[in-house]
Amino acid sequence: ESKIAISLQMNGVKFISLFFTYLAALTLGQAAQQVPMSIETLTTKADAVVHGKVKGITCKRDSTGRIFSAINLNIIENIKGQIKTKKFEIVHGGGILGSKRTGSIVDPRFKVGEEVVVFVVYNSRGEAVPLGQNQGRFEVFRNPGNTTAMVRNPFHGSPKTNDPHIVFKRAIGRSQLTLTELKRRIRRSNK
């Protein structure tokens, strides 16, 4: 009887171990779909870098039927590139249109009202597209009780506590990044 109990315990431990290995592989596999770019590389490759606030998001279909999202920003600061207006539109593939949802786990996610810094390149139609998908979007946030603006994306800055990719971020060692430091690094790389 005790041999059966020990065998069941060992099988349970093996199952739990395999389950957590599977979850870790999923997390790392999702993050591994992208090669992390440094802030300096993002800056060099970007046609423009803007700091702004999301004012609206519209999902549409292009002429081939693909769903895409158009994000409207009110620019707080133009950090790199020539932008002549205070309103700026960014597009990226995917979104929700009616009951249809398309996209990838590495597509940038925007929310109306949020503050962001976005590294963009212009496509053949002259539309601004986030560079490196979600790598080109930095969320600007402030911790409770602290007025210092911080930034983060999947590879830079401290992770969200409810982020499903937090295991990967901690595994590669993320530290806090202020908005001021991000802008300083962009300007230094843009010289």
Backbone as numpy.savetxt, mean C-alpha at the origin, in Angstrom:
# Nx Ny Nz CAx CAy CAz Cx Cy Cz
-3.75 -47.30 26.08 -4.57 -46.11 26.08 -3.70 -44.84 26.08
-2.63 -44.84 26.87 -1.75 -43.67 26.93 -0.99 -43.49 25.63
-0.67 -44.58 24.91 0.01 -44.46 23.62 -0.90 -43.78 22.60
-2.19 -44.08 22.65 -3.15 -43.46 21.74 -3.26 -41.96 22.05
-3.31 -41.60 23.33 -3.41 -40.20 23.72 -2.17 -39.43 23.29
-1.00 -40.01 23.46 0.26 -39.37 23.05 0.28 -39.20 21.53
-0.17 -40.23 20.82 -0.21 -40.16 19.35 -1.15 -39.06 18.88
-2.33 -38.95 19.52 -3.27 -37.90 19.15 -2.70 -36.52 19.45
-2.02 -36.39 20.60 -1.39 -35.11 20.94 -0.35 -34.74 19.90
0.49 -35.69 19.52 1.55 -35.41 18.55 0.95 -35.06 17.19
-0.11 -35.75 16.79 -0.77 -35.42 15.52 -1.38 -34.03 15.59
-1.96 -33.67 16.75 -2.52 -32.33 16.92 -1.45 -31.26 16.83
-0.29 -31.51 17.44 0.83 -30.56 17.38 1.32 -30.44 15.94
1.42 -31.56 15.24 1.85 -31.53 13.83 0.86 -30.73 12.98
-0.46 -30.96 13.23 -1.47 -30.24 12.47 -1.36 -28.74 12.71
-1.26 -28.35 13.99 -1.17 -26.93 14.33 0.09 -26.33 13.71
1.18 -27.06 13.78 2.45 -26.59 13.20 2.31 -26.41 11.69
1.72 -27.39 11.01 1.52 -27.30 9.56 0.56 -26.16 9.21
-0.48 -25.98 10.02 -1.44 -24.92 9.77 -0.77 -23.55 9.84
0.02 -23.31 10.89 0.69 -22.01 11.02 1.77 -21.83 9.95
2.40 -22.90 9.54 3.37 -22.82 8.43 2.65 -22.41 7.16
1.48 -22.99 6.93 0.67 -22.64 5.76 0.27 -21.16 5.79
-0.20 -20.68 6.95 -0.58 -19.27 7.06 0.61 -18.35 6.82
1.76 -18.69 7.36 2.96 -17.87 7.16 3.36 -17.86 5.69
3.25 -19.02 5.03 3.60 -19.10 3.61 2.66 -18.24 2.77
1.36 -18.24 3.13 0.41 -17.39 2.42 0.78 -15.92 2.56
1.06 -15.51 3.78 1.42 -14.11 4.04 2.69 -13.73 3.30
3.71 -14.54 3.42 4.98 -14.25 2.75 4.83 -14.34 1.24
4.02 -15.27 0.78 3.80 -15.41 -0.66 3.12 -14.19 -1.26
2.15 -13.63 -0.53 1.48 -12.43 -1.01 2.45 -11.27 -1.06
3.25 -11.10 -0.03 4.21 -10.00 0.00 5.32 -10.21 -1.00
5.66 -11.47 -1.28 6.76 -11.76 -2.19 6.39 -11.49 -3.65
5.13 -11.19 -3.92 4.74 -10.87 -5.28 5.35 -9.55 -5.73
5.89 -8.80 -4.80 6.48 -7.51 -5.10 7.92 -7.50 -4.62
8.75 -6.82 -5.38 10.12 -6.58 -4.94 10.11 -5.22 -4.27
10.45 -5.16 -2.97 10.41 -3.88 -2.27 11.33 -2.85 -2.91
10.82 -1.63 -3.07 11.61 -0.52 -3.59 11.89 0.45 -2.45
13.10 0.96 -2.42 13.44 1.96 -1.42 12.72 3.27 -1.76
12.66 4.16 -0.81 12.06 5.47 -1.05 12.84 6.21 -2.13
14.14 6.04 -2.13 14.98 6.68 -3.13 14.69 6.12 -4.53
14.49 4.82 -4.65 14.14 4.21 -5.95 12.76 4.67 -6.39
11.80 4.67 -5.48 10.46 5.16 -5.81 10.54 6.60 -6.35
11.33 7.44 -5.67 11.46 8.84 -6.07 12.06 8.96 -7.47
13.12 8.21 -7.71 13.80 8.27 -9.02 12.88 7.82 -10.14
12.11 6.77 -9.91 11.24 6.22 -10.96 9.94 7.02 -11.14
9.53 7.78 -10.13 8.24 8.49 -10.18 8.33 9.71 -11.10
7.24 9.95 -11.86 7.12 11.18 -12.64 6.68 12.32 -11.73
5.92 11.99 -10.68 5.45 13.01 -9.73 5.23 12.34 -8.38
5.34 13.14 -7.32 5.02 12.70 -5.96 4.15 13.79 -5.35
2.95 13.40 -4.90 2.03 14.38 -4.33 1.58 13.97 -2.93
1.36 14.97 -2.10 0.79 14.78 -0.77 -0.60 15.40 -0.86
-1.62 14.61 -0.56 -2.97 15.13 -0.70 -3.98 14.40 0.14
-5.22 14.84 -0.01 -6.34 14.24 0.71 -7.34 13.70 -0.31
-7.78 12.45 -0.12 -8.71 11.81 -1.04 -10.09 12.46 -0.89
-10.57 13.04 -1.99 -11.88 13.72 -1.98 -12.98 12.86 -2.60
-12.60 11.92 -3.45 -13.62 11.09 -4.08 -13.01 9.92 -4.81
-13.80 8.84 -4.92 -13.37 7.64 -5.65 -14.52 7.23 -6.54
-14.21 7.01 -7.82 -15.21 6.57 -8.78 -14.71 5.32 -9.48
-15.56 4.32 -9.58 -15.21 3.11 -10.34 -15.91 3.17 -11.68
-15.16 2.79 -12.74 -15.67 2.87 -14.11 -15.22 1.64 -14.89
-15.74 1.52 -16.11 -15.27 0.50 -17.05 -14.58 1.20 -18.20
-13.48 0.61 -18.67 -12.83 1.18 -19.85 -13.48 0.59 -21.10
-12.99 0.96 -22.27 -13.59 0.52 -23.54 -13.53 -0.99 -23.74
-12.64 -1.67 -23.03 -12.55 -3.13 -23.16 -13.34 -3.86 -22.09
-14.01 -3.11 -21.20 -14.83 -3.71 -20.16 -14.13 -3.90 -18.82
-12.86 -3.54 -18.73 -12.14 -3.71 -17.46 -12.56 -2.62 -16.47
-12.66 -3.02 -15.21 -13.03 -2.08 -14.15 -11.76 -1.39 -13.64
-11.87 -0.09 -13.45 -10.76 0.67 -12.86 -11.32 1.71 -11.91
-10.46 2.20 -11.03 -10.86 3.22 -10.06 -10.16 4.53 -10.37
-10.89 5.63 -10.23 -10.33 6.98 -10.38 -10.41 7.63 -9.00
-9.25 8.03 -8.49 -9.16 8.64 -7.17 -8.88 10.12 -7.32
-9.73 10.96 -6.76 -9.55 12.41 -6.84 -8.92 12.91 -5.56
-7.79 13.62 -5.70 -7.06 14.17 -4.56 -7.11 15.68 -4.59
-7.20 16.26 -3.42 -6.92 17.69 -3.26 -5.47 17.74 -2.80
-4.63 18.40 -3.56 -3.20 18.42 -3.26 -2.90 19.36 -2.10
-2.17 18.83 -1.14 -1.67 19.61 -0.02 -0.30 20.17 -0.41
0.53 19.30 -1.02 1.86 19.71 -1.48 2.29 18.86 -2.66
2.84 19.53 -3.65 3.44 18.85 -4.79 4.92 18.70 -4.46
5.36 17.48 -4.20 6.73 17.24 -3.75 7.69 17.07 -4.92
7.23 16.44 -6.00 8.06 16.23 -7.19 7.16 16.30 -8.42
7.67 16.87 -9.51 6.93 16.92 -10.76 6.20 18.24 -10.94
5.70 18.43 -12.14 5.00 19.66 -12.49 3.49 19.40 -12.49
2.81 19.93 -11.48 1.36 19.81 -11.39 0.84 21.22 -11.16
-0.05 21.66 -12.03 -0.47 23.06 -12.00 -1.78 23.31 -11.28
-2.50 22.26 -10.87 -3.78 22.46 -10.21 -3.75 21.88 -8.80
-4.72 22.24 -8.01 -4.84 21.70 -6.65 -5.62 20.39 -6.63
-6.24 20.04 -7.76 -6.97 18.78 -7.87 -6.15 17.85 -8.76
-6.12 16.58 -8.41 -5.27 15.62 -9.10 -6.01 14.29 -9.15
-6.00 13.62 -10.30 -6.67 12.32 -10.43 -5.64 11.22 -10.65
-5.83 10.14 -9.91 -4.99 8.94 -10.02 -5.91 7.81 -10.45
-5.43 6.92 -11.32 -6.22 5.75 -11.71 -5.43 4.47 -11.41
-6.17 3.41 -11.14 -5.54 2.09 -11.00 -6.57 1.02 -11.33
-6.11 -0.13 -11.77 -6.99 -1.23 -12.13 -7.71 -1.77 -10.92
-8.91 -2.24 -11.14 -9.68 -2.85 -10.07 -10.63 -1.88 -9.40
-11.52 -2.47 -8.62 -12.51 -1.69 -7.89 -13.81 -2.45 -7.80
-14.84 -1.79 -7.30 -16.16 -2.40 -7.17 -17.13 -1.58 -8.00
-17.77 -2.24 -8.96 -18.74 -1.59 -9.82 -19.99 -2.46 -9.82
-21.04 -1.96 -9.17 -22.25 -2.77 -9.02 -21.94 -3.96 -8.12
-22.24 -5.15 -8.61 -21.94 -6.36 -7.84 -20.62 -7.01 -8.27
-19.91 -6.36 -9.16 -18.66 -6.90 -9.69 -17.47 -6.28 -8.97
-16.57 -7.13 -8.47 -15.36 -6.67 -7.78 -14.14 -7.28 -8.48
-13.17 -6.43 -8.82 -11.95 -6.93 -9.42 -10.76 -6.28 -8.72
-9.61 -6.88 -8.89 -8.40 -6.29 -8.31 -7.46 -7.36 -7.82
-6.39 -6.90 -7.25 -5.32 -7.75 -6.75 -5.01 -7.34 -5.31
-4.38 -8.25 -4.57 -4.02 -7.92 -3.19 -2.95 -6.83 -3.13
-2.27 -6.58 -4.23 -1.23 -5.54 -4.23 -1.72 -4.22 -4.84
-3.01 -4.14 -5.18 -3.56 -2.86 -5.64 -3.60 -1.90 -4.46
-3.34 -0.62 -4.71 -3.44 0.35 -3.61 -4.89 0.50 -3.18
-5.11 0.74 -1.90 -6.44 0.96 -1.36 -6.53 2.40 -0.89
-7.56 3.09 -1.35 -7.79 4.48 -0.97 -9.14 4.59 -0.29
-9.27 5.54 0.66 -10.53 5.81 1.33 -10.78 7.31 1.27
-12.02 7.68 1.03 -12.39 9.09 1.01 -12.07 9.70 2.38
-11.42 10.86 2.36 -11.08 11.56 3.58 -9.68 11.28 4.09
-9.04 10.22 3.60 -7.70 9.91 4.11 -6.64 10.80 3.46
-5.56 10.98 4.18 -4.42 11.75 3.71 -3.37 10.77 3.22
-2.78 11.04 2.06 -1.82 10.12 1.45 -0.67 10.88 0.79
0.43 10.17 0.61 1.51 10.62 -0.27 1.57 9.56 -1.36
1.50 9.98 -2.63 1.45 9.02 -3.73 2.56 9.32 -4.74
3.33 8.26 -5.06 4.35 8.29 -6.11 3.66 7.80 -7.38
3.66 8.58 -8.45 2.94 8.18 -9.66 3.84 8.23 -10.89
3.44 7.43 -11.87 4.00 7.50 -13.22 2.82 7.77 -14.14
3.09 8.34 -15.30 2.02 8.61 -16.26 1.99 7.51 -17.30
0.79 6.95 -17.55 0.65 5.91 -18.56 0.56 6.54 -19.96
0.36 5.72 -20.97 0.34 6.21 -22.35 -0.81 7.18 -22.63
-1.85 7.17 -21.79 -2.97 8.10 -21.95 -2.77 9.37 -21.11
-1.62 9.48 -20.44 -1.34 10.65 -19.63 -1.98 10.61 -18.25
-2.47 9.45 -17.85 -3.12 9.30 -16.55 -2.06 8.96 -15.49
-2.24 9.50 -14.29 -1.33 9.21 -13.17 -1.70 7.86 -12.56
-0.71 6.96 -12.44 -0.91 5.62 -11.91 0.07 5.42 -10.75
-0.37 4.86 -9.62 0.56 4.64 -8.51 1.73 3.74 -8.94
2.93 4.17 -8.65 4.15 3.43 -8.98 4.26 2.20 -8.09
4.49 1.05 -8.70 4.66 -0.17 -7.92 3.41 -0.59 -7.17
2.26 -0.28 -7.74 0.96 -0.59 -7.15 0.88 -0.02 -5.74
0.72 -0.87 -4.70 0.55 -0.34 -3.35 1.83 0.23 -2.75
2.98 0.01 -3.39 4.22 0.59 -2.89 4.25 2.10 -3.11
3.52 2.57 -4.11 3.50 3.99 -4.42 2.53 4.80 -3.60
1.84 4.17 -2.65 0.87 4.86 -1.80 1.30 4.76 -0.34
1.49 5.92 0.28 1.81 5.98 1.70 0.62 6.59 2.43
0.13 5.90 3.43 -0.94 6.42 4.28 -0.30 7.39 5.28
-0.92 8.54 5.47 -0.48 9.50 6.48 -1.41 9.32 7.68
-0.83 9.17 8.87 -1.65 8.97 10.06 -0.98 9.63 11.27
-1.76 9.82 12.30 -1.26 10.39 13.55 -1.70 9.47 14.68
-0.74 9.09 15.51 -1.06 8.23 16.65 -1.80 9.05 17.71
-2.72 8.43 18.45 -3.45 9.15 19.49 -2.47 9.80 20.49
-2.73 11.05 20.80 -1.89 11.76 21.75 -0.60 12.30 21.16
-0.39 12.12 19.86 0.84 12.59 19.21 0.44 13.32 17.93
0.90 14.53 17.76 0.52 15.32 16.58 1.47 15.12 15.40
2.56 14.36 15.59 3.51 14.13 14.52 2.88 13.24 13.45
2.91 13.70 12.21 2.36 12.91 11.10 3.33 11.80 10.75
2.82 10.58 10.71 3.60 9.39 10.36 3.11 8.88 9.02
3.92 8.06 8.34 3.51 7.46 7.08 3.86 5.97 7.08
3.13 5.22 6.23 3.42 3.79 6.08 2.84 3.28 4.77
3.48 2.26 4.26 2.96 1.47 3.15 3.36 0.02 3.45
3.17 -0.92 2.55 3.50 -2.31 2.90 4.97 -2.57 3.24
5.87 -1.69 2.81 7.29 -1.95 3.03 8.01 -0.89 3.85
7.37 0.20 4.14 8.00 1.29 4.89 7.07 1.78 5.99
7.64 2.11 7.14 6.85 2.61 8.25 6.28 1.48 9.08
5.79 1.82 10.26 5.27 0.80 11.17 3.93 0.27 10.66
3.71 -1.05 10.81 2.47 -1.64 10.28 1.25 -1.30 11.12
0.09 -1.43 10.48 -1.17 -1.30 11.21 -1.31 -2.53 12.10
-1.93 -2.37 13.24 -2.09 -3.51 14.13 -3.10 -4.53 13.59
-4.01 -4.11 12.72 -4.99 -5.03 12.16 -4.65 -5.46 10.73
-3.41 -5.27 10.33 -2.97 -5.59 8.98 -2.67 -7.08 8.86
-3.30 -7.79 7.88 -3.05 -9.23 7.76 -1.61 -9.56 7.35
-0.86 -8.59 6.87 0.53 -8.83 6.47 1.53 -8.44 7.55
1.05 -8.22 8.76 1.90 -7.75 9.85 3.04 -8.72 10.15
2.82 -10.02 10.00 3.86 -11.02 10.26 5.05 -10.76 9.35
4.79 -10.50 8.09 5.87 -10.25 7.14 6.61 -8.96 7.49
5.88 -7.92 7.81 6.52 -6.64 8.12 7.42 -6.76 9.33
6.94 -7.43 10.37 7.78 -7.60 11.55 8.98 -8.47 11.24
8.79 -9.45 10.36 9.89 -10.36 10.03 11.03 -9.62 9.33
10.71 -8.58 8.54 11.77 -7.86 7.85 12.14 -6.57 8.56
11.53 -6.32 9.70 11.93 -5.21 10.56 11.53 -3.84 10.07
10.40 -3.37 10.46 9.92 -2.06 10.06 10.05 -1.09 11.22
10.36 0.13 10.91 10.44 1.16 11.95 9.51 2.30 11.58
9.33 3.22 12.51 8.45 4.34 12.26 9.08 5.29 11.25
8.24 5.94 10.46 8.69 6.89 9.45 7.77 8.10 9.51
8.35 9.27 9.75 7.54 10.49 9.81 7.32 11.04 8.40
6.27 11.81 8.26 5.98 12.48 6.99 7.13 13.42 6.64
7.65 14.12 7.62 8.77 15.03 7.40 9.99 14.30 6.86
10.31 13.13 7.44 11.47 12.34 6.98 11.23 11.81 5.57
10.02 11.35 5.28 9.71 10.88 3.92 9.94 11.99 2.91
9.41 13.18 3.18 9.58 14.31 2.26 11.04 14.70 2.12
11.81 14.64 3.23 13.23 14.97 3.17 13.97 13.98 2.26
13.66 12.70 2.38 14.32 11.68 1.55 13.94 11.84 0.07
12.68 12.20 -0.19 12.23 12.42 -1.57 12.99 13.59 -2.17
13.05 14.70 -1.45 13.74 15.89 -1.97 15.22 15.63 -2.17
15.85 14.92 -1.24 17.27 14.60 -1.37 17.53 13.72 -2.59
16.65 12.76 -2.85 16.80 11.85 -4.00 16.47 12.52 -5.31
15.72 13.60 -5.27 15.27 14.27 -6.48 16.26 15.33 -6.97
17.35 15.54 -6.26 18.34 16.56 -6.66 19.14 16.12 -7.85
